[in-house]
């Protein structure tokens, strides 16, 4: 008498909710009952392979909303770098070279400004003026400096929040010799710098009548640090950066920027707070705030055919 072979498949439903272990342990029972309509060994193997595929799919993480939520909880993508600014004294800087990082930074800056923290601003570039370029805009407090790479992110940074900070007269900004920064920002990026407290003017105020004919020599940032800051840490960092700049006139347009240049840019911000602490009593705040506005206009409002920076304080700046 001919025998029949009968295949009985039983197990849990093959749904997305089925776990990996359930799919893999799906039971396959084979009963031999008849030769007609029988399933071959190959059919059984295909059924087993199908169960394994279901298990593999269930082992993979589910993408979508949960994954997006996880990304929100990820730590900041900007790595803060510690920099020594004096004996047993440190600060930090963050190099900002993507739009996502910039958006994150703007939120932090706006919070600092809201909390009335004093900020400082400085620009770096090649032949910094309307005749050159602005490649880095640096903004910071005593504790943290943001080095914003305009060359890599693009001009969108101005419309994404930077313009409103730079142009707002109510947001006071420490700077040092703001003339060419103001000239470059206005003529290249259509940003009218405002709210400046220029530390160079603060330093020169007590020497305003030293020289004949109403002219007074202005001092460099390095010279001021040597005169008014006892520790030479900041000066040494500037000297290292200056050495690199002497080897390449367009170093601020080269990428990646090396560590010496990032530290140099950071010190140009951090040193302003040191000088401010040393010189803040030299003139009234109202007089001081009015003078830099004229200082900015002295460069950006003139018709110029070349960068004509001068080592002499123009007449009529300090009234």
Short mmCIF file of N, CA and C in Angstrom, two decimals, residues 99-186:
data_model
loop_
_atom_site.label_atom_id
_atom_site.label_comp_id
_atom_site.label_asym_id
_atom_site.label_seq_id
_atom_site.Cartn_x
_atom_site.Cartn_y
_atom_site.Cartn_z
N UNK A 99 27.34 74.71 9.54
CA UNK A 99 26.11 75.47 9.83
C UNK A 99 25.40 74.93 11.06
N UNK A 100 25.39 73.61 11.24
CA UNK A 100 24.75 73.02 12.42
C UNK A 100 25.43 73.49 13.70
N UNK A 101 26.75 73.53 13.69
CA UNK A 101 27.49 74.02 14.86
C UNK A 101 27.18 75.50 15.10
N UNK A 102 27.08 76.26 14.01
CA UNK A 102 26.81 77.69 14.14
C UNK A 102 25.44 77.93 14.77
N UNK A 103 24.44 77.19 14.36
CA UNK A 103 23.09 77.34 14.92
C UNK A 103 23.12 77.04 16.42
N UNK A 104 23.86 76.02 16.81
CA UNK A 104 24.01 75.69 18.22
C UNK A 104 24.68 76.83 18.98
N UNK A 105 25.72 77.41 18.38
CA UNK A 105 26.47 78.50 18.99
C UNK A 105 25.60 79.74 19.17
N UNK A 106 24.77 80.05 18.18
CA UNK A 106 23.93 81.23 18.27
C UNK A 106 22.97 81.14 19.45
N UNK A 107 22.48 79.96 19.73
CA UNK A 107 21.59 79.79 20.89
C UNK A 107 22.35 80.07 22.18
N UNK A 108 23.59 79.59 22.25
CA UNK A 108 24.41 79.83 23.44
C UNK A 108 24.74 81.31 23.59
N UNK A 109 25.08 81.96 22.47
CA UNK A 109 25.42 83.39 22.51
C UNK A 109 24.23 84.24 22.94
N UNK A 110 23.08 83.94 22.39
CA UNK A 110 21.89 84.70 22.74
C UNK A 110 21.56 84.57 24.22
N UNK A 111 21.83 83.39 24.77
CA UNK A 111 21.59 83.18 26.20
C UNK A 111 22.59 83.99 27.02
N UNK A 112 23.84 84.04 26.58
CA UNK A 112 24.85 84.85 27.28
C UNK A 112 24.48 86.33 27.28
N UNK A 113 24.05 86.80 26.12
CA UNK A 113 23.66 88.21 25.99
C UNK A 113 22.44 88.51 26.85
N UNK A 114 21.51 87.58 26.86
CA UNK A 114 20.31 87.74 27.68
C UNK A 114 20.68 87.86 29.16
N UNK A 115 21.72 87.15 29.56
CA UNK A 115 22.17 87.18 30.95
C UNK A 115 23.16 88.32 31.24
N UNK A 116 23.28 89.25 30.28
CA UNK A 116 24.09 90.46 30.44
C UNK A 116 25.58 90.17 30.57
N UNK A 117 26.05 89.09 29.99
CA UNK A 117 27.49 88.83 30.00
C UNK A 117 28.17 89.73 28.97
N UNK A 118 29.30 90.31 29.35
CA UNK A 118 30.05 91.14 28.41
C UNK A 118 30.69 90.25 27.35
N UNK A 119 30.64 90.70 26.09
CA UNK A 119 31.25 89.94 25.01
C UNK A 119 32.32 90.78 24.32
N UNK A 120 33.19 90.10 23.60
CA UNK A 120 34.22 90.76 22.81
C UNK A 120 34.15 90.20 21.39
N UNK A 121 34.56 91.03 20.42
CA UNK A 121 34.47 90.65 19.00
C UNK A 121 35.78 90.98 18.30
N UNK A 122 36.17 90.13 17.36
CA UNK A 122 37.34 90.41 16.55
C UNK A 122 37.22 89.68 15.22
N UNK A 123 37.75 90.26 14.17
CA UNK A 123 37.74 89.64 12.85
C UNK A 123 39.17 89.30 12.43
N UNK A 124 39.29 88.20 11.70
CA UNK A 124 40.55 87.84 11.07
C UNK A 124 40.31 87.69 9.57
N UNK A 125 41.33 87.99 8.78
CA UNK A 125 41.20 87.85 7.34
C UNK A 125 42.50 88.24 6.66
N UNK A 126 42.49 88.19 5.36
CA UNK A 126 43.65 88.58 4.56
C UNK A 126 43.45 90.02 4.12
N UNK A 127 44.43 90.89 4.44
CA UNK A 127 44.32 92.31 4.15
C UNK A 127 42.98 92.84 4.65
N UNK A 128 42.71 92.61 5.91
CA UNK A 128 41.41 92.91 6.51
C UNK A 128 40.99 94.35 6.26
N UNK A 129 40.00 94.51 5.41
CA UNK A 129 39.48 95.82 5.00
C UNK A 129 38.52 95.55 3.84
N UNK A 130 37.99 96.60 3.24
CA UNK A 130 37.13 96.43 2.06
C UNK A 130 37.91 95.85 0.87
N UNK A 131 39.23 95.92 0.93
CA UNK A 131 40.08 95.45 -0.17
C UNK A 131 40.54 94.01 0.02
N UNK A 132 40.17 93.41 1.13
CA UNK A 132 40.60 92.05 1.42
C UNK A 132 39.45 91.11 1.69
N UNK A 133 39.55 90.35 2.77
CA UNK A 133 38.52 89.35 3.09
C UNK A 133 38.38 89.19 4.59
N UNK A 134 37.19 88.75 5.00
CA UNK A 134 36.93 88.36 6.38
C UNK A 134 36.73 86.84 6.37
N UNK A 135 37.62 86.11 7.02
CA UNK A 135 37.53 84.66 6.99
C UNK A 135 37.13 84.05 8.33
N UNK A 136 37.30 84.81 9.40
CA UNK A 136 36.98 84.32 10.74
C UNK A 136 36.41 85.46 11.56
N UNK A 137 35.26 85.23 12.19
CA UNK A 137 34.71 86.20 13.13
C UNK A 137 34.65 85.53 14.49
N UNK A 138 35.29 86.17 15.47
CA UNK A 138 35.43 85.58 16.79
C UNK A 138 34.63 86.38 17.81
N UNK A 139 33.81 85.68 18.57
CA UNK A 139 32.98 86.30 19.60
C UNK A 139 33.11 85.47 20.87
N UNK A 140 33.27 86.16 22.00
CA UNK A 140 33.41 85.37 23.22
C UNK A 140 33.23 86.16 24.49
N UNK A 141 33.25 85.42 25.58
CA UNK A 141 33.23 85.99 26.92
C UNK A 141 34.59 85.70 27.57
N UNK A 142 34.68 85.97 28.86
CA UNK A 142 35.93 85.68 29.57
C UNK A 142 36.24 84.18 29.58
N UNK A 143 35.20 83.37 29.52
CA UNK A 143 35.37 81.94 29.73
C UNK A 143 35.32 81.10 28.46
N UNK A 144 34.78 81.65 27.39
CA UNK A 144 34.58 80.85 26.18
C UNK A 144 34.60 81.72 24.94
N UNK A 145 35.38 81.29 23.94
CA UNK A 145 35.47 82.01 22.67
C UNK A 145 34.95 81.12 21.55
N UNK A 146 34.13 81.70 20.67
CA UNK A 146 33.66 80.99 19.49
C UNK A 146 34.42 81.52 18.27
N UNK A 147 35.11 80.63 17.59
CA UNK A 147 35.83 80.99 16.37
C UNK A 147 34.96 80.55 15.19
N UNK A 148 34.28 81.51 14.57
CA UNK A 148 33.29 81.21 13.53
C UNK A 148 33.94 81.32 12.16
N UNK A 149 34.04 80.21 11.47
CA UNK A 149 34.75 80.14 10.19
C UNK A 149 33.82 80.56 9.04
N UNK A 150 33.90 81.82 8.67
CA UNK A 150 33.07 82.35 7.58
C UNK A 150 33.44 81.69 6.25
N UNK A 151 34.71 81.39 6.08
CA UNK A 151 35.19 80.80 4.83
C UNK A 151 34.54 79.44 4.59
N UNK A 152 34.33 78.65 5.65
CA UNK A 152 33.77 77.31 5.49
C UNK A 152 32.25 77.29 5.56
N UNK A 153 31.66 78.11 6.42
CA UNK A 153 30.21 78.09 6.56
C UNK A 153 29.53 78.92 5.49
N UNK A 154 30.10 80.08 5.17
CA UNK A 154 29.50 80.95 4.16
C UNK A 154 28.83 82.17 4.76
N UNK A 155 28.36 83.05 3.90
CA UNK A 155 27.78 84.32 4.34
C UNK A 155 26.42 84.18 5.00
N UNK A 156 25.85 82.99 4.98
CA UNK A 156 24.54 82.78 5.60
C UNK A 156 24.58 83.05 7.10
N UNK A 157 25.77 83.04 7.71
CA UNK A 157 25.87 83.28 9.16
C UNK A 157 25.33 84.64 9.54
N UNK A 158 25.44 85.61 8.65
CA UNK A 158 24.98 86.96 8.98
C UNK A 158 23.46 87.02 9.09
N UNK A 159 22.77 86.38 8.16
CA UNK A 159 21.31 86.38 8.20
C UNK A 159 20.77 85.39 9.22
N UNK A 160 21.61 84.49 9.68
CA UNK A 160 21.18 83.50 10.68
C UNK A 160 21.44 83.95 12.11
N UNK A 161 21.69 85.25 12.31
CA UNK A 161 21.79 85.77 13.67
C UNK A 161 23.01 86.62 13.97
N UNK A 162 24.07 86.47 13.20
CA UNK A 162 25.30 87.22 13.49
C UNK A 162 25.13 88.71 13.22
N UNK A 163 24.42 89.05 12.16
CA UNK A 163 24.20 90.47 11.83
C UNK A 163 23.49 91.21 12.97
N UNK A 164 22.47 90.58 13.54
CA UNK A 164 21.70 91.24 14.60
C UNK A 164 22.55 91.54 15.83
N UNK A 165 23.52 90.68 16.12
CA UNK A 165 24.41 90.92 17.25
C UNK A 165 25.40 92.04 16.94
N UNK A 166 25.98 92.01 15.77
CA UNK A 166 27.01 92.98 15.40
C UNK A 166 26.44 94.38 15.21
N UNK A 167 25.20 94.49 14.75
CA UNK A 167 24.61 95.80 14.46
C UNK A 167 23.85 96.41 15.63
N UNK A 168 23.56 95.64 16.65
CA UNK A 168 22.75 96.11 17.77
C UNK A 168 23.59 97.00 18.70
N UNK A 169 23.24 98.29 18.78
CA UNK A 169 23.98 99.21 19.64
C UNK A 169 23.77 98.91 21.12
N UNK A 170 22.71 98.18 21.43
CA UNK A 170 22.43 97.82 22.82
C UNK A 170 23.28 96.66 23.31
N UNK A 171 23.91 95.95 22.40
CA UNK A 171 24.80 94.86 22.77
C UNK A 171 26.23 95.39 22.71
N UNK A 172 26.81 95.70 23.85
CA UNK A 172 28.15 96.28 23.87
C UNK A 172 29.20 95.21 23.63
N UNK A 173 30.20 95.58 22.80
CA UNK A 173 31.21 94.63 22.39
C UNK A 173 32.60 95.22 22.57
N UNK A 174 33.43 94.57 23.34
CA UNK A 174 34.83 94.99 23.43
C UNK A 174 35.52 94.66 22.10
N UNK A 175 36.32 95.61 21.61
CA UNK A 175 37.13 95.38 20.42
C UNK A 175 38.46 96.11 20.61
N UNK A 176 39.37 95.88 19.68
CA UNK A 176 40.65 96.60 19.72
C UNK A 176 40.96 97.08 18.30
N UNK A 177 41.00 98.41 18.14
CA UNK A 177 41.18 99.03 16.82
C UNK A 177 40.14 98.49 15.83
N UNK A 178 38.94 98.98 15.99
CA UNK A 178 37.78 98.47 15.24
C UNK A 178 37.71 98.97 13.81
N UNK A 179 38.62 99.83 13.38
CA UNK A 179 38.48 100.54 12.11
C UNK A 179 38.36 99.61 10.90
N UNK A 180 39.34 98.74 10.72
CA UNK A 180 39.33 97.90 9.53
C UNK A 180 38.29 96.78 9.61
N UNK A 181 38.00 96.33 10.83
CA UNK A 181 36.92 95.36 11.01
C UNK A 181 35.60 95.96 10.52
N UNK A 182 35.35 97.22 10.95
CA UNK A 182 34.12 97.91 10.56
C UNK A 182 34.08 98.15 9.05
N UNK A 183 35.21 98.50 8.48
CA UNK A 183 35.29 98.76 7.04
C UNK A 183 35.00 97.49 6.24
N UNK A 184 35.61 96.38 6.63
CA UNK A 184 35.41 95.11 5.91
C UNK A 184 33.98 94.62 6.05
N UNK A 185 33.43 94.68 7.25
CA UNK A 185 32.07 94.18 7.47
C UNK A 185 31.04 94.97 6.67
N UNK A 186 31.22 96.30 6.59
CA UNK A 186 30.26 97.11 5.86
C UNK A 186 30.37 96.92 4.35
#
